[in-house]
Amino acid sequence: QVQLQESGPGLVKDSQMLSLTCTVSGGSITSINYAWSWIRRPPGKGLEWLGAITYDGSTRYSPSLKNRTAISRDTSENQFSLQLNSVTPEDTAVYYCVRIIYVGGILLPHSWGQGTQVTVSS
């Protein structure tokens, strides 16, 4: 059973960088047919997909956040990370790391971390 757990600071200063790490257990981030993504839920709003890194290290980003977002991985630690630059209070949200499965031509969220609250203070 794959498990994902987010870690990182819960409070970030306005204009600085948000950095989170997802530690994966029970499965390898290099296994084929999976992608590893970051999704967030701002207070009172719906889920928003930020981006993902695939099993071979390719990255894809939400167009609205592309210029501020970087996703990377450390295969030796079975971890992947999110960096979101130049944050504002609008980036306050619960952040989730999520495993995405590609099967039958569709992409499906499959396994979720518990989420971590990140607050951007002005």
mmCIF file of C-alpha atoms in Angstrom:
data_model
loop_
_atom_site.group_PDB
_atom_site.id
_atom_site.type_symbol
_atom_site.label_atom_id
_atom_site.label_comp_id
_atom_site.label_asym_id
_atom_site.label_seq_id
_atom_site.Cartn_x
_atom_site.Cartn_y
_atom_site.Cartn_z
ATOM 1 C CA GLN A 1 0.000 0.000 0.000
ATOM 2 C CA VAL A 2 1.535 3.275 -1.114
ATOM 3 C CA GLN A 3 1.624 6.121 1.373
ATOM 4 C CA LEU A 4 2.474 9.775 0.819
ATOM 5 C CA GLN A 5 3.346 12.342 3.446
ATOM 6 C CA GLU A 6 3.925 16.069 3.008
ATOM 7 C CA SER A 7 6.453 17.990 5.056
ATOM 8 C CA GLY A 8 7.682 21.551 5.200
ATOM 9 C CA PRO A 9 7.069 24.840 6.966
ATOM 10 C CA GLY A 10 3.494 25.832 7.656
ATOM 11 C CA LEU A 11 4.161 29.567 7.551
ATOM 12 C CA VAL A 12 5.873 31.441 4.720
ATOM 13 C CA LYS A 13 6.550 35.146 4.377
ATOM 14 C CA ASP A 14 5.000 37.161 1.582
ATOM 15 C CA SER A 15 7.261 37.307 -1.516
ATOM 16 C CA GLN A 16 9.399 34.377 -0.381
ATOM 17 C CA MET A 17 9.475 30.767 -1.556
ATOM 18 C CA LEU A 18 7.221 27.942 -0.466
ATOM 19 C CA SER A 19 9.015 24.600 -0.319
ATOM 20 C CA LEU A 20 7.376 21.249 0.432
ATOM 21 C CA THR A 21 8.580 17.669 0.223
ATOM 22 C CA CYS A 22 6.545 14.514 -0.285
ATOM 23 C CA THR A 23 7.961 11.284 1.075
ATOM 24 C CA VAL A 24 6.635 8.144 -0.609
ATOM 25 C CA SER A 25 6.627 4.698 0.951
ATOM 26 C CA GLY A 26 5.297 1.398 -0.342
ATOM 27 C CA GLY A 27 6.061 2.251 -3.962
ATOM 28 C CA SER A 28 8.788 3.732 -6.132
ATOM 29 C CA ILE A 29 8.463 7.147 -7.758
ATOM 30 C CA THR A 30 10.236 5.685 -10.797
ATOM 31 C CA SER A 31 7.608 3.012 -11.418
ATOM 32 C CA ILE A 32 6.036 3.320 -14.868
ATOM 33 C CA ASN A 33 2.458 4.496 -15.447
ATOM 34 C CA TYR A 34 2.489 6.860 -12.481
ATOM 35 C CA ALA A 35 2.940 10.575 -12.062
ATOM 36 C CA TRP A 36 3.507 12.439 -8.830
ATOM 37 C CA SER A 37 1.620 15.662 -8.419
ATOM 38 C CA TRP A 38 0.843 18.584 -6.157
ATOM 39 C CA ILE A 39 -2.723 19.746 -5.620
ATOM 40 C CA ARG A 40 -3.968 22.465 -3.296
ATOM 41 C CA ARG A 41 -7.248 23.669 -1.826
ATOM 42 C CA PRO A 42 -7.451 27.358 -0.874
ATOM 43 C CA PRO A 43 -9.895 28.152 1.934
ATOM 44 C CA GLY A 44 -13.458 28.138 0.662
ATOM 45 C CA LYS A 45 -12.419 27.078 -2.837
ATOM 46 C CA GLY A 46 -12.045 23.918 -4.869
ATOM 47 C CA LEU A 47 -9.027 21.822 -5.664
ATOM 48 C CA GLU A 48 -6.349 23.258 -7.924
ATOM 49 C CA TRP A 49 -3.713 21.198 -9.696
ATOM 50 C CA LEU A 50 -0.250 22.768 -9.608
ATOM 51 C CA GLY A 51 1.871 20.327 -11.552
ATOM 52 C CA ALA A 52 3.430 16.893 -11.656
ATOM 53 C CA ILE A 53 6.576 14.944 -12.294
ATOM 54 C CA THR A 54 6.337 11.649 -14.160
ATOM 55 C CA TYR A 55 8.115 8.383 -13.516
ATOM 56 C CA ASP A 56 10.868 9.363 -15.959
ATOM 57 C CA GLY A 57 11.402 12.845 -14.515
ATOM 58 C CA SER A 58 9.394 14.911 -16.996
ATOM 59 C CA THR A 59 7.510 17.848 -15.490
ATOM 60 C CA ARG A 60 4.216 19.513 -16.341
ATOM 61 C CA TYR A 61 2.687 22.596 -14.753
ATOM 62 C CA SER A 62 -0.586 24.423 -14.515
ATOM 63 C CA PRO A 63 -0.483 27.300 -17.021
ATOM 64 C CA SER A 64 -1.559 29.809 -14.367
ATOM 65 C CA LEU A 65 1.332 28.876 -12.067
ATOM 66 C CA LYS A 66 3.956 27.807 -14.580
ATOM 67 C CA ASN A 67 6.221 30.820 -14.116
ATOM 68 C CA ARG A 68 6.454 30.358 -10.343
ATOM 69 C CA THR A 69 6.456 26.574 -9.947
ATOM 70 C CA ALA A 70 9.193 23.959 -9.921
ATOM 71 C CA ILE A 71 8.783 20.277 -9.136
ATOM 72 C CA SER A 72 11.796 18.057 -8.631
ATOM 73 C CA ARG A 73 12.608 14.639 -7.244
ATOM 74 C CA ASP A 74 15.224 12.729 -5.325
ATOM 75 C CA THR A 75 15.043 9.109 -6.407
ATOM 76 C CA SER A 76 17.553 7.961 -3.802
ATOM 77 C CA GLU A 77 15.205 9.179 -1.069
ATOM 78 C CA ASN A 78 11.992 8.322 -2.951
ATOM 79 C CA GLN A 79 10.834 11.906 -2.551
ATOM 80 C CA PHE A 80 9.540 14.686 -4.736
ATOM 81 C CA SER A 81 9.319 18.365 -3.906
ATOM 82 C CA LEU A 82 7.431 21.537 -4.716
ATOM 83 C CA GLN A 83 8.874 25.026 -4.927
ATOM 84 C CA LEU A 84 6.495 27.930 -5.406
ATOM 85 C CA ASN A 85 8.246 31.271 -5.742
ATOM 86 C CA SER A 86 7.111 34.799 -4.912
ATOM 87 C CA VAL A 87 4.164 33.691 -2.833
ATOM 88 C CA THR A 88 1.327 35.957 -1.763
ATOM 89 C CA PRO A 89 -1.546 35.436 0.686
ATOM 90 C CA GLU A 90 -3.512 34.068 -2.281
ATOM 91 C CA ASP A 91 -1.254 31.010 -2.111
ATOM 92 C CA THR A 92 -2.529 30.119 1.366
ATOM 93 C CA ALA A 93 -4.024 26.635 1.094
ATOM 94 C CA VAL A 94 -3.884 23.038 2.176
ATOM 95 C CA TYR A 95 -1.304 21.383 -0.047
ATOM 96 C CA TYR A 96 -1.497 17.716 -1.000
ATOM 97 C CA CYS A 97 0.905 15.410 -2.737
ATOM 98 C CA VAL A 98 -0.947 12.903 -4.905
ATOM 99 C CA ARG A 99 -0.095 9.881 -6.990
ATOM 100 C CA ILE A 100 -1.701 9.920 -10.435
ATOM 101 C CA ILE A 101 -2.244 6.726 -12.399
ATOM 102 C CA TYR A 102 -2.429 6.624 -16.186
ATOM 103 C CA VAL A 103 -4.600 3.774 -17.379
ATOM 104 C CA GLY A 104 -6.830 3.293 -20.383
ATOM 105 C CA GLY A 105 -5.978 6.743 -21.724
ATOM 106 C CA ILE A 106 -7.129 8.623 -18.623
ATOM 107 C CA LEU A 107 -5.415 10.184 -15.626
ATOM 108 C CA LEU A 108 -6.831 9.468 -12.195
ATOM 109 C CA PRO A 109 -5.833 10.665 -8.714
ATOM 110 C CA HIS A 110 -5.159 7.457 -6.888
ATOM 111 C CA SER A 111 -3.400 8.022 -3.566
ATOM 112 C CA TRP A 112 -3.358 11.169 -1.443
ATOM 113 C CA GLY A 113 -1.255 12.477 1.375
ATOM 114 C CA GLN A 114 -3.071 13.832 4.393
ATOM 115 C CA GLY A 115 -2.375 17.418 3.339
ATOM 116 C CA THR A 116 -0.474 20.176 5.051
ATOM 117 C CA GLN A 117 -1.649 23.707 5.792
ATOM 118 C CA VAL A 118 0.551 26.472 4.419
ATOM 119 C CA THR A 119 -0.188 30.057 5.371
ATOM 120 C CA VAL A 120 1.428 33.021 3.637
ATOM 121 C CA SER A 121 1.689 35.988 5.956
ATOM 122 C CA SER A 122 1.955 39.587 4.909
#
